[in-house]
mmCIF file of C-alpha atoms in Angstrom:
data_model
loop_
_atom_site.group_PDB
_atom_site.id
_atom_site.type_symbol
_atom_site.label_atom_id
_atom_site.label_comp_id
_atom_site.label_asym_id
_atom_site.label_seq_id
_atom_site.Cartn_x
_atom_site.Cartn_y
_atom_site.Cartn_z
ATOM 1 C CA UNK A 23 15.816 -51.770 -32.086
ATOM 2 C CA UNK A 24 18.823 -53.538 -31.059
ATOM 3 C CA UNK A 25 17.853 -56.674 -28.550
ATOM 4 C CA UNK A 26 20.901 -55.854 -26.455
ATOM 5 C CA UNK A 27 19.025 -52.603 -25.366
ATOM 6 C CA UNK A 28 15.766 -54.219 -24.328
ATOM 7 C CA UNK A 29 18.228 -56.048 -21.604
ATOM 8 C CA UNK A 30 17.524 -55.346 -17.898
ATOM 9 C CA UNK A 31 20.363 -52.697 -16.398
ATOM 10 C CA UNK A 32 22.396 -54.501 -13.524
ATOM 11 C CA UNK A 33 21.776 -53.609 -10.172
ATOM 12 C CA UNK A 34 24.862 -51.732 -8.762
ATOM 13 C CA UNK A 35 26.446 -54.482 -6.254
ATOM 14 C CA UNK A 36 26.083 -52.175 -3.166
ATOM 15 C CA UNK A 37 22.560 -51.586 -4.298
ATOM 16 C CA UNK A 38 21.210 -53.979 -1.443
ATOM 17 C CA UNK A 39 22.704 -52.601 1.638
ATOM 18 C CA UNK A 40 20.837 -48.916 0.549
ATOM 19 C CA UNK A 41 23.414 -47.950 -2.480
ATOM 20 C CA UNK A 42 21.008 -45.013 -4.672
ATOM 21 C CA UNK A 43 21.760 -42.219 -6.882
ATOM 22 C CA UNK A 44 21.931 -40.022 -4.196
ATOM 23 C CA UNK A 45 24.660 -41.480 -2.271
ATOM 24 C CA UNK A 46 26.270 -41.931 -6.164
ATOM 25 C CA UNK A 47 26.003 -37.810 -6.761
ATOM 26 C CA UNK A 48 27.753 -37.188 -3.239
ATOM 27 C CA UNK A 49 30.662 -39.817 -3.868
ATOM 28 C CA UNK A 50 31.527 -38.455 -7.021
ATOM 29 C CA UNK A 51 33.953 -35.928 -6.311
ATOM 30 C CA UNK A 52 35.640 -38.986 -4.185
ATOM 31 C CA UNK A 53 35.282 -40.854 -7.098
ATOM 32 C CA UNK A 54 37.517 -38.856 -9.319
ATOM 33 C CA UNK A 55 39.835 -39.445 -6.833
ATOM 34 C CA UNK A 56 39.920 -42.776 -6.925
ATOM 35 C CA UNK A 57 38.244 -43.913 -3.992
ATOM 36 C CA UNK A 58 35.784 -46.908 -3.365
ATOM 37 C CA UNK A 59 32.647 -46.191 -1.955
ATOM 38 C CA UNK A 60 31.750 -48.998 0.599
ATOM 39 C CA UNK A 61 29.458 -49.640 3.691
ATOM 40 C CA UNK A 62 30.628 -49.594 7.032
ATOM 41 C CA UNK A 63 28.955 -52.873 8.847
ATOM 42 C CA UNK A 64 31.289 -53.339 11.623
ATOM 43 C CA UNK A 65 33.600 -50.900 13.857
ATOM 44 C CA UNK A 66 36.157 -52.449 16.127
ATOM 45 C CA UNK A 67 39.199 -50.721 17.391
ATOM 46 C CA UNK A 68 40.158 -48.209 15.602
ATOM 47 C CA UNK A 69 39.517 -50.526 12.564
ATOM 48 C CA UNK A 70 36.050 -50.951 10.274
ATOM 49 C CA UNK A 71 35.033 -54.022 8.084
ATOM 50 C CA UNK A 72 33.470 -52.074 4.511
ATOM 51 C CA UNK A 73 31.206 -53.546 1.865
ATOM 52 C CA UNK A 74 32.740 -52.413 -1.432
ATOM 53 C CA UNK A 75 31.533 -53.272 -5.359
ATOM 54 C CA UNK A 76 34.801 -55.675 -4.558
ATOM 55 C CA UNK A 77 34.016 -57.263 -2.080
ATOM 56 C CA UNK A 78 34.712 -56.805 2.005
ATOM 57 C CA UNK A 79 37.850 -54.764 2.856
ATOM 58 C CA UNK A 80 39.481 -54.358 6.507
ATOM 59 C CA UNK A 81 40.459 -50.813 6.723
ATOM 60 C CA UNK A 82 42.115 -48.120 9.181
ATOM 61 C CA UNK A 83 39.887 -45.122 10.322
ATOM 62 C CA UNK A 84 43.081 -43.464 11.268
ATOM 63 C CA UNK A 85 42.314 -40.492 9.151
ATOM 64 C CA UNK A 86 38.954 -39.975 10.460
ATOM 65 C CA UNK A 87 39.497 -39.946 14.005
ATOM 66 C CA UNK A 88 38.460 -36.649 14.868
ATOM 67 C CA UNK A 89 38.003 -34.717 18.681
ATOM 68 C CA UNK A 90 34.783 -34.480 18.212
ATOM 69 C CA UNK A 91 33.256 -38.404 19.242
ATOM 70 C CA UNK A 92 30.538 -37.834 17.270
ATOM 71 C CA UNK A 93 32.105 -37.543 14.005
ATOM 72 C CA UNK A 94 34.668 -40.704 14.374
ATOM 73 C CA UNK A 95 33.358 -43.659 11.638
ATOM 74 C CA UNK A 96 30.400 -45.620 12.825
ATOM 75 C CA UNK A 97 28.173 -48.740 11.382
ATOM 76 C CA UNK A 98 26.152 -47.436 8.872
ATOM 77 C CA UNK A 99 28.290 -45.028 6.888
ATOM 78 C CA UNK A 100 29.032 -44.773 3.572
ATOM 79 C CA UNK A 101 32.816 -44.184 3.430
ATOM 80 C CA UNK A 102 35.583 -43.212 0.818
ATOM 81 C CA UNK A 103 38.267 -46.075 0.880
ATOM 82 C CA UNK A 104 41.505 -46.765 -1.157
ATOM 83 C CA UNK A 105 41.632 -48.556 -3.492
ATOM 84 C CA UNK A 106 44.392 -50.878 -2.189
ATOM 85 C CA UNK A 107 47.083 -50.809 0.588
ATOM 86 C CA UNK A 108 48.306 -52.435 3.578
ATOM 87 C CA UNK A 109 46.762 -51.283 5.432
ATOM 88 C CA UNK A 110 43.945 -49.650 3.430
ATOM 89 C CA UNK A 111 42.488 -46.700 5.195
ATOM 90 C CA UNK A 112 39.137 -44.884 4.995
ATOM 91 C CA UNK A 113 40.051 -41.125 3.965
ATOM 92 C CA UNK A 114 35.775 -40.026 4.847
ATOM 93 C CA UNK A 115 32.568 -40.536 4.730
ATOM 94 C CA UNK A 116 29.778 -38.759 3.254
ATOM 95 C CA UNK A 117 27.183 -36.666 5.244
ATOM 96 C CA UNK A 118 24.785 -38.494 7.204
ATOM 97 C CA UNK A 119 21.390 -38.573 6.419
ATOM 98 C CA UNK A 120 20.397 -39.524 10.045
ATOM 99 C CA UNK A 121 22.499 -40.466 13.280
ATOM 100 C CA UNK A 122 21.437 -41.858 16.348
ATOM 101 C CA UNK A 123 23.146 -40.781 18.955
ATOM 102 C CA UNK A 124 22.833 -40.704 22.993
ATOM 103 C CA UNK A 125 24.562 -39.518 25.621
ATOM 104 C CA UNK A 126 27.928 -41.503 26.921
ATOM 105 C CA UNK A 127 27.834 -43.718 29.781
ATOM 106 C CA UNK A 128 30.855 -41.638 31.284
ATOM 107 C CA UNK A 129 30.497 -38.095 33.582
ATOM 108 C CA UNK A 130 31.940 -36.452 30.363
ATOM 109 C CA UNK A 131 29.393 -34.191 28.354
ATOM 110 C CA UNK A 132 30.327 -36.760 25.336
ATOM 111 C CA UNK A 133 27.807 -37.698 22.478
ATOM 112 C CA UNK A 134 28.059 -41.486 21.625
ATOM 113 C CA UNK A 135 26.729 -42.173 17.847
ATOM 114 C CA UNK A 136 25.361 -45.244 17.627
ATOM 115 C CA UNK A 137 24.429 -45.906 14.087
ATOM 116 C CA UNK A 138 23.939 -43.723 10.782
ATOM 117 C CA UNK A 139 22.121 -43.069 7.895
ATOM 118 C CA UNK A 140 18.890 -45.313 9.168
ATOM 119 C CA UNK A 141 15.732 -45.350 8.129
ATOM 120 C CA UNK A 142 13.791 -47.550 11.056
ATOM 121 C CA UNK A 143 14.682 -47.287 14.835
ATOM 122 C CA UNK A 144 12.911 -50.841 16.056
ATOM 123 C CA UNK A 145 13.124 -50.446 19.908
ATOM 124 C CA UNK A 146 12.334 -54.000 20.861
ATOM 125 C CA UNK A 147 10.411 -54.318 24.524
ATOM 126 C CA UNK A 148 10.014 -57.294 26.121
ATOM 127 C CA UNK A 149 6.740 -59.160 26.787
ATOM 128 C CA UNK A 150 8.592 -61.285 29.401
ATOM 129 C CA UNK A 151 8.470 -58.742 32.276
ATOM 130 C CA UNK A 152 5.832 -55.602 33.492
ATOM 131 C CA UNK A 153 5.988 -52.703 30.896
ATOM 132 C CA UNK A 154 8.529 -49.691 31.529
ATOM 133 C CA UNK A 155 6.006 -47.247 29.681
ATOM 134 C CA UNK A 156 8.776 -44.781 30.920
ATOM 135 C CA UNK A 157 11.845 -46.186 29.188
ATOM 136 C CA UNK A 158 9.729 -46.606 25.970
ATOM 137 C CA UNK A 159 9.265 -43.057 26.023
ATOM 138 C CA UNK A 160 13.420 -42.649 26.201
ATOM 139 C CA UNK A 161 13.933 -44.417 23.165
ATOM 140 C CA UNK A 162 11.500 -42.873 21.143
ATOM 141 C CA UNK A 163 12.977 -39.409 21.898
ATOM 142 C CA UNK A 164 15.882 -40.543 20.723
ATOM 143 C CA UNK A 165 14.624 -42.205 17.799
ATOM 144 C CA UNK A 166 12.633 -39.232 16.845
ATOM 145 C CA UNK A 167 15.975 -36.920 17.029
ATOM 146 C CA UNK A 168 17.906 -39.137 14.770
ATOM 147 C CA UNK A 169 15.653 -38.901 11.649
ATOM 148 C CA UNK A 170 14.378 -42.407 11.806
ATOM 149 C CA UNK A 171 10.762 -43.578 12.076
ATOM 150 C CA UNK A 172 10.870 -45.583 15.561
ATOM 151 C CA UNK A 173 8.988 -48.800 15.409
ATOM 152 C CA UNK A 174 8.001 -50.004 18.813
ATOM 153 C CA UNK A 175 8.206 -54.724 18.492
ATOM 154 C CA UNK A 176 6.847 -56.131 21.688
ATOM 155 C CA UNK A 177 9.273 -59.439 21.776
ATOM 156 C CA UNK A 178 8.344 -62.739 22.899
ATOM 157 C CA UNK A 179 4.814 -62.017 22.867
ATOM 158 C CA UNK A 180 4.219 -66.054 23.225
ATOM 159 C CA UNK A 181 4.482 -65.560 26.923
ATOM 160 C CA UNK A 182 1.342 -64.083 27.043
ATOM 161 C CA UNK A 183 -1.225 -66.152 25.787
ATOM 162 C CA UNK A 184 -4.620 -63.808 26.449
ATOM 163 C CA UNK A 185 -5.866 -62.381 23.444
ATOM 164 C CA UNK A 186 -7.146 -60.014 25.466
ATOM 165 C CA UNK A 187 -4.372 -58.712 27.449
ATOM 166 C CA UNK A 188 -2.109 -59.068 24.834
ATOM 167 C CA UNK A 189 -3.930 -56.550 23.314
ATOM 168 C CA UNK A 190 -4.021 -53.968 26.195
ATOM 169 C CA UNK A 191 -0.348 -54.174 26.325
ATOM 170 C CA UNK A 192 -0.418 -53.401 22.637
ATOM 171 C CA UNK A 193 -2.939 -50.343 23.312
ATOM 172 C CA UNK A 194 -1.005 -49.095 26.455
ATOM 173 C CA UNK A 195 2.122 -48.455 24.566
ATOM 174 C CA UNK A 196 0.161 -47.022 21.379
ATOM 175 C CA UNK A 197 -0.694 -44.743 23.944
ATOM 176 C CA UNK A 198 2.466 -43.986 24.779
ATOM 177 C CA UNK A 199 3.989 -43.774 21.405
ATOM 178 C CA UNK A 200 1.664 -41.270 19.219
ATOM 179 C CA UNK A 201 2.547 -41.612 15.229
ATOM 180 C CA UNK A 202 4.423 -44.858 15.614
ATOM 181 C CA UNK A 203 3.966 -48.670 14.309
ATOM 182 C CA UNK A 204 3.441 -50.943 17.395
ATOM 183 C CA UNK A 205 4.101 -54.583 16.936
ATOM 184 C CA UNK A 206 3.948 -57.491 18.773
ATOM 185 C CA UNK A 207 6.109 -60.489 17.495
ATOM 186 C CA UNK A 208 7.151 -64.196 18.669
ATOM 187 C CA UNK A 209 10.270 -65.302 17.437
ATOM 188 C CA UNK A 210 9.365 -68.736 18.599
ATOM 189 C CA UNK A 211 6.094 -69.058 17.219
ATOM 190 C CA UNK A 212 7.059 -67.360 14.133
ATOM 191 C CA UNK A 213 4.320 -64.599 14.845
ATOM 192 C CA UNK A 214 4.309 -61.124 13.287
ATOM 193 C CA UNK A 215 7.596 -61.269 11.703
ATOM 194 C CA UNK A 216 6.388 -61.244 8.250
ATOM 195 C CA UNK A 217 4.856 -58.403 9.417
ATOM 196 C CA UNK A 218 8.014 -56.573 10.645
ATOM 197 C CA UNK A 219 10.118 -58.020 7.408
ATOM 198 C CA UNK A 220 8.005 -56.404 5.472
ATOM 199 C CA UNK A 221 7.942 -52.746 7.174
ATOM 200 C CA UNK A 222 11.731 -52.997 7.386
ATOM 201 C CA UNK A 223 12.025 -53.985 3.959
ATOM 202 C CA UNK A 224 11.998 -50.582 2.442
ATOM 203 C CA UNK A 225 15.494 -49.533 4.114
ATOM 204 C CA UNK A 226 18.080 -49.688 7.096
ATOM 205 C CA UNK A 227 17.172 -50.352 10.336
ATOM 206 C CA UNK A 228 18.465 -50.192 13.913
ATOM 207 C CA UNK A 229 17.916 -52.729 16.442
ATOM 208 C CA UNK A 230 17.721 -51.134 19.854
ATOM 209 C CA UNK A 231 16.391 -52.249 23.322
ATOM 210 C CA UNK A 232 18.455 -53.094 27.127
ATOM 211 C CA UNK A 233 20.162 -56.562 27.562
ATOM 212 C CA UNK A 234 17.010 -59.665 27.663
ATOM 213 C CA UNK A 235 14.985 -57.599 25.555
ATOM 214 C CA UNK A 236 15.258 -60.774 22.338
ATOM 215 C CA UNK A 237 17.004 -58.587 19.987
ATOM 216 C CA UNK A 238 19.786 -61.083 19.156
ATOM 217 C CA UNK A 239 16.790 -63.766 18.858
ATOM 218 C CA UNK A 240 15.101 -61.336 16.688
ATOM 219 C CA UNK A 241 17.965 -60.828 14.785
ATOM 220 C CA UNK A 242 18.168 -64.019 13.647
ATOM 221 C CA UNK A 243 15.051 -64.950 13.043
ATOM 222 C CA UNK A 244 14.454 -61.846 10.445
ATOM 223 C CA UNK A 245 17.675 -63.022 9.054
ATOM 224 C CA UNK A 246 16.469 -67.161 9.133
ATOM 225 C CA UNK A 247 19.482 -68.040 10.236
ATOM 226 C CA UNK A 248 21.728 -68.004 13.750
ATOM 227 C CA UNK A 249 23.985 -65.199 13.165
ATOM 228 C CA UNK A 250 23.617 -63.474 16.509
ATOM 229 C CA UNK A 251 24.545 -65.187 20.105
ATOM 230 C CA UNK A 252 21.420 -65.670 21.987
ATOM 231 C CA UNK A 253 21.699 -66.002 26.178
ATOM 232 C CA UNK A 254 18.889 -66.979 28.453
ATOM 233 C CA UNK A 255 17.324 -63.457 30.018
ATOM 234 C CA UNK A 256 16.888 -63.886 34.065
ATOM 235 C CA UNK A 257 13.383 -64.858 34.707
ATOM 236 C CA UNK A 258 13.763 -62.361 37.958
ATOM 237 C CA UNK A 259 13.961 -59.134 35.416
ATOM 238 C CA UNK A 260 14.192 -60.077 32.166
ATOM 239 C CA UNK A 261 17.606 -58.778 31.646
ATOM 240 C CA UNK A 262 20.772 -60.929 29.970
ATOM 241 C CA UNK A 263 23.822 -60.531 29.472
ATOM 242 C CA UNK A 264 25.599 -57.925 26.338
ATOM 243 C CA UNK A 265 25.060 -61.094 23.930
ATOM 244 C CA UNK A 266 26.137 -58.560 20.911
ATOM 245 C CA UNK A 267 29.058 -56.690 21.646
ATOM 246 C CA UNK A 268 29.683 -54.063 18.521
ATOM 247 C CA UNK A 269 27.485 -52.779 15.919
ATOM 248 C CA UNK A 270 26.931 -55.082 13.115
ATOM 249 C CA UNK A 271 25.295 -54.404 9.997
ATOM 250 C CA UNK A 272 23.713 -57.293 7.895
ATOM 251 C CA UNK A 273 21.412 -57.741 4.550
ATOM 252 C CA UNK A 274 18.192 -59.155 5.335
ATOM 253 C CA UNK A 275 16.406 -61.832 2.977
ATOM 254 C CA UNK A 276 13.839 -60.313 2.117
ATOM 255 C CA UNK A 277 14.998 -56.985 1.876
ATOM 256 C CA UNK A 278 16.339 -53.861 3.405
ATOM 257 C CA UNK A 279 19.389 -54.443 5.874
ATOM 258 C CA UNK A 280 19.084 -54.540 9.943
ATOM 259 C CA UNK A 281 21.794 -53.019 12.623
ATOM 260 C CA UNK A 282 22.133 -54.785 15.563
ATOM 261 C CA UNK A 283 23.265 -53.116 18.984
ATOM 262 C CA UNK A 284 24.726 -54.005 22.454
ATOM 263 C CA UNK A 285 21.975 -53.992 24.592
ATOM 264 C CA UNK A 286 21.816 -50.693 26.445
ATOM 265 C CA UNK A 287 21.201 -50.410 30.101
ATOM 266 C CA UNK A 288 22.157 -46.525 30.204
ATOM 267 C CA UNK A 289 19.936 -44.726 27.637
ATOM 268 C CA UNK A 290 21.109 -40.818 28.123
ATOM 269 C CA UNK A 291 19.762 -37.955 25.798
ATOM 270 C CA UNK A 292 21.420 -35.531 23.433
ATOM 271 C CA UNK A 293 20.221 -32.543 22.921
ATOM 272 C CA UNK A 294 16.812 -34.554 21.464
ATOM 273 C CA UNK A 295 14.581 -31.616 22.467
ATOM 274 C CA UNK A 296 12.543 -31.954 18.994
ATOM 275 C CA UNK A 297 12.605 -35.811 19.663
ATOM 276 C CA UNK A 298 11.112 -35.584 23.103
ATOM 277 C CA UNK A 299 8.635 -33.148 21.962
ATOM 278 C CA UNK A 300 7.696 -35.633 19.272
ATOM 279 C CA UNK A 301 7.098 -38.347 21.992
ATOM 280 C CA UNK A 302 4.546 -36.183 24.019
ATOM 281 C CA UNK A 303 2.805 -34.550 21.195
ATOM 282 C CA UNK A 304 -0.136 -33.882 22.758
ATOM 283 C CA UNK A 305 1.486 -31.993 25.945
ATOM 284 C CA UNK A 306 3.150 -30.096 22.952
ATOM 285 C CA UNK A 307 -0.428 -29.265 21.282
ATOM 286 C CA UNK A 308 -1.826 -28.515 24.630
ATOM 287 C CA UNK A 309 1.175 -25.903 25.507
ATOM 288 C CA UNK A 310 0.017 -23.982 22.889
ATOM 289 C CA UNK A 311 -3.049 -22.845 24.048
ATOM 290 C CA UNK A 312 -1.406 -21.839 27.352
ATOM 291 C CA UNK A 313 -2.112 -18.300 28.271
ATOM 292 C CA UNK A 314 1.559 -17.905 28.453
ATOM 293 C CA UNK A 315 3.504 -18.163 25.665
ATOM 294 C CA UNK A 316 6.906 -19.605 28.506
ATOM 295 C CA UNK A 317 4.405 -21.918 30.877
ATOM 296 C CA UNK A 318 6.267 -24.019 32.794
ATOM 297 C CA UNK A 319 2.801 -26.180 33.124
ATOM 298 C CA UNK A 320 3.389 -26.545 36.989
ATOM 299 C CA UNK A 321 1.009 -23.693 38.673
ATOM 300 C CA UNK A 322 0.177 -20.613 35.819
ATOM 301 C CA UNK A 323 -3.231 -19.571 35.620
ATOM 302 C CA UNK A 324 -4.807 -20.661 32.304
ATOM 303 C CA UNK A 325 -2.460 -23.614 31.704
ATOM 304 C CA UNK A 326 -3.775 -25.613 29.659
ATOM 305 C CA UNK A 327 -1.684 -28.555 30.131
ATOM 306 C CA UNK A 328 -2.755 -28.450 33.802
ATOM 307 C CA UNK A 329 -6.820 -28.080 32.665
ATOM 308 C CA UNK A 330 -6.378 -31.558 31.292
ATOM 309 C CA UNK A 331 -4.526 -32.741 34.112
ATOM 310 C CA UNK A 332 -7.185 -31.877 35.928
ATOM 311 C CA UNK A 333 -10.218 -33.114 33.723
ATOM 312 C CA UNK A 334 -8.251 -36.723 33.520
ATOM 313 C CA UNK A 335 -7.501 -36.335 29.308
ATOM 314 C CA UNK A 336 -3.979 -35.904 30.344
ATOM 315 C CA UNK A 337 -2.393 -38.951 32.895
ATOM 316 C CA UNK A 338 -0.510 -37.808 35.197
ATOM 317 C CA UNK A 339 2.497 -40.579 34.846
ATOM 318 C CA UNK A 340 2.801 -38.489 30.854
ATOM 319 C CA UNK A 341 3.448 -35.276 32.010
ATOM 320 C CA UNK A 342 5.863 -36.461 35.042
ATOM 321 C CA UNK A 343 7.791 -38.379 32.187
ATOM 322 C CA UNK A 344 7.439 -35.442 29.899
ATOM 323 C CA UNK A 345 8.787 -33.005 32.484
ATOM 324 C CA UNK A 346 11.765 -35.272 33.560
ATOM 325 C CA UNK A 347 13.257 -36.039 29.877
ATOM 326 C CA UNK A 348 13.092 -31.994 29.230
ATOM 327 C CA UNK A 349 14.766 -31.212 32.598
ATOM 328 C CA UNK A 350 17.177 -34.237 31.656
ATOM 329 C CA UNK A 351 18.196 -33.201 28.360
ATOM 330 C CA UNK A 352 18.246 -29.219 29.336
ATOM 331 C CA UNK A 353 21.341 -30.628 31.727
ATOM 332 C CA UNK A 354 22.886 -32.263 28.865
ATOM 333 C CA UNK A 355 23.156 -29.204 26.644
ATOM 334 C CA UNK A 356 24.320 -26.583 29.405
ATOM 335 C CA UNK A 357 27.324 -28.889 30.152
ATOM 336 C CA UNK A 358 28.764 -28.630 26.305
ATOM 337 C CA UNK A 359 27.353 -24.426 26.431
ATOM 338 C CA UNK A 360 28.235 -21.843 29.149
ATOM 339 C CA UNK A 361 25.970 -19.494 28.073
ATOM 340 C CA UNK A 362 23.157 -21.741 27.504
ATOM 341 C CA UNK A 363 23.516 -22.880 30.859
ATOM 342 C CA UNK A 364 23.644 -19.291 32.643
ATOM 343 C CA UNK A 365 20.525 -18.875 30.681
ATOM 344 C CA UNK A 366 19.025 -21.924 31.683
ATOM 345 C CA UNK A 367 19.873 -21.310 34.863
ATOM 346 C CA UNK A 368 17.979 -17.111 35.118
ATOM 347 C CA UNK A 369 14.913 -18.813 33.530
ATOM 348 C CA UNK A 370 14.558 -22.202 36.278
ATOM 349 C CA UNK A 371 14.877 -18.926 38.736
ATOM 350 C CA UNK A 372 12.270 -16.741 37.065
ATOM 351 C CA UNK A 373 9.837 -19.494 36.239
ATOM 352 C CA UNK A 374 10.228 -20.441 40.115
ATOM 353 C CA UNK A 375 9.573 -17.243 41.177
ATOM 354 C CA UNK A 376 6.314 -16.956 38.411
ATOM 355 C CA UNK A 377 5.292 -20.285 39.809
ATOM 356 C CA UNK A 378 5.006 -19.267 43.572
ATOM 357 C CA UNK A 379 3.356 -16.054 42.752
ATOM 358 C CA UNK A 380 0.906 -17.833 40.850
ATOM 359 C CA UNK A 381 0.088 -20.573 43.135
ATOM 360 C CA UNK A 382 -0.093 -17.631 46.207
ATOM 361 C CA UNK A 383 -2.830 -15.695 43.489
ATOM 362 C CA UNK A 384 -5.102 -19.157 42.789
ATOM 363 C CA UNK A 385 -4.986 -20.302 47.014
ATOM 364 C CA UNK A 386 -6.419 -16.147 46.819
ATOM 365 C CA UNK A 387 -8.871 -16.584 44.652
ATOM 366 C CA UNK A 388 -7.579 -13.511 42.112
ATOM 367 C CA UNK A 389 -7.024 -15.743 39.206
ATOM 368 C CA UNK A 390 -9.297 -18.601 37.754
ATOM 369 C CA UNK A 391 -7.406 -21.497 36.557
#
């Protein structure tokens, strides 16, 4: 046996921002064209920055700028570039394995995509001010649609120093978050992030949380360095100012590579049905044991949602939360379908209707609940 074949193979130079043989089977057809594969870590303008075998390229997106705003380039995708040029341009990008995507700040019925083909959605909370149980539950929809698996990191958990409540906190939002890692980490005591480095290791993630949340502080310290601009939060709220501006993707040290997001004050859905369903679990598991197969869980006899309600199993503040992201994200998809929305519209009437009859027959007496 020849000693040259007992030598280790070479890692393909992309291999550490998520490179694999899959990706390699989809770009070969591009391939035989001549194209580079690369990693989009930065959009800006109409322009990307993409990680090739060759080294960083600036290139145009002009070729993929589509109608549709949900299929324009975005950090995180593995794109087809040219070889050379000036400019170079990206001709496409293969399919996405996962995109996270909300709705648009704007009045339009516009999908933003935030970042694609990630593995880990971290939605960072802050420790520094009271809980929004409710806005954890927005992200995680969201999460849950993409195709990630959401990690919930309480930040600056340094500011409080009970054991003990530290660990309610930690309890109230495992609560909250049914089938997902909850963390709690101190950037400035250095506190859980081996943890975290180590969950994150195995892929891409997505850094995601509002303004003052300490994503840009936990940015850097998983990368052990000051790459991101960090700004005092208000001690009044907690929030700061949009210390990140664009997307950017970057390799972290000890594996795995981390995308890290404007902080978002509006978080909208997108047609994240399945993601909100995957938030409130439980509701869903109780709905099916309604004796209606359509309950609208607000006055049917034999709801079970509303039996659980009622024995205390089921808080209240869940359900209202529950009830308000469906009702939210039903609005989003009738404005992009006519139909849907007609339909939507017959069944809020019927189920109205259902719902006063019902409530009329229980004050009665003719049905048990």
């Amino acid at each position: 046996m020849h000693l040259a074949s007992l030598s280790p193979v070479s890692p393909h130079p992309l291999a550490q921002y998520g490179w694999d043989e899959d990706w390699e089977a989809e770009f070969a057809a591009h391939a035989g064209q001549g194209l580079l594969p690369g990693r989009v870590v930065r959009v800006d303008r109409g322009q990307c920055d993409v990680v090739t075998a060759d080294g960083a390229v600036r290139a145009d997106t002009a070729f993929v700028t589509p109608h549709d705003p949900l299929r324009v380039v975005c950090t995180g995708d593995w794109a087809a570039v040219e070889p050379a040029g000036n400019p170079r341009y990206v001709r496409t990008y293969l399919p996405r394995r996962t995109a996270f995507v909300r709705s648009a700040s704007s009045k339009r019925s516009e999908g933003q995509i935030l970042a694609a083909n990630v593995d880990y959605a971290v939605v960072a909370v802050s420790l520094a001010v009271e809980l929004d149980l409710g806005r954890v539950e927005r992200f995680l929809a969201l999460a849950w649609e993409s195709g990630a698996q959401p990690v919930v990191v309480l930040t600056k958990a340094d500011l409080v120093p009970d054991a003990a409540t530290l660990a309610h906190l930690v309890q109230d939002v495992e609560t909250t978050a049914p089938g997902v890692p909850v963390l709690s980490v101190s950037s400035h005591a250095d506190d859980g992030l081996d943890v975290l480095a180590a969950v994150l290791s195995g892929g891409t993630s997505v850094l995601l949380g509002q303004s003052g949340a300490g994503k840009s502080t936990l940015a850097n310290a998983l990368l052990g360095e000051d790459v991101m601009d960090v700004r005092a939060a208000r001690d009044v709220d907690g929030k700061g100012r949009h210390t990140t501006t664009t997307r950017n993707l970057l390799v972290l040290p000890g594996g795995g590579v981390l995308i890290d997001t404007p902080g978002l004050r509006g978080v909208g859905l997108w047609d994240a049905e399945s993601g909100v369903g995957q938030v409130f679990a439980e509701i869903e598991e109780l709905a099916a044991g309604c004796r209606f197969h359509d309950c609208a869980h607000v006055a049917e006899p034999g709801c079970a949602v509303l039996d659980a309600l009622d024995s205390g199993t089921l808080p209240e503040r869940r359900l209202d939360s529950y009830r308000k992201l469906l009702r939210e994200n039903q609005r989003i998809v009738a404005k992009t379908d006519a139909r849907l929305r007609a339909e939507i519209r017959r069944d809020w009437k019927r189920k109205n209707a259902e719902g006063r009859a019902a409530m009329e027959a229980k004050r009665s007496g003719r049905y048990p609940h």
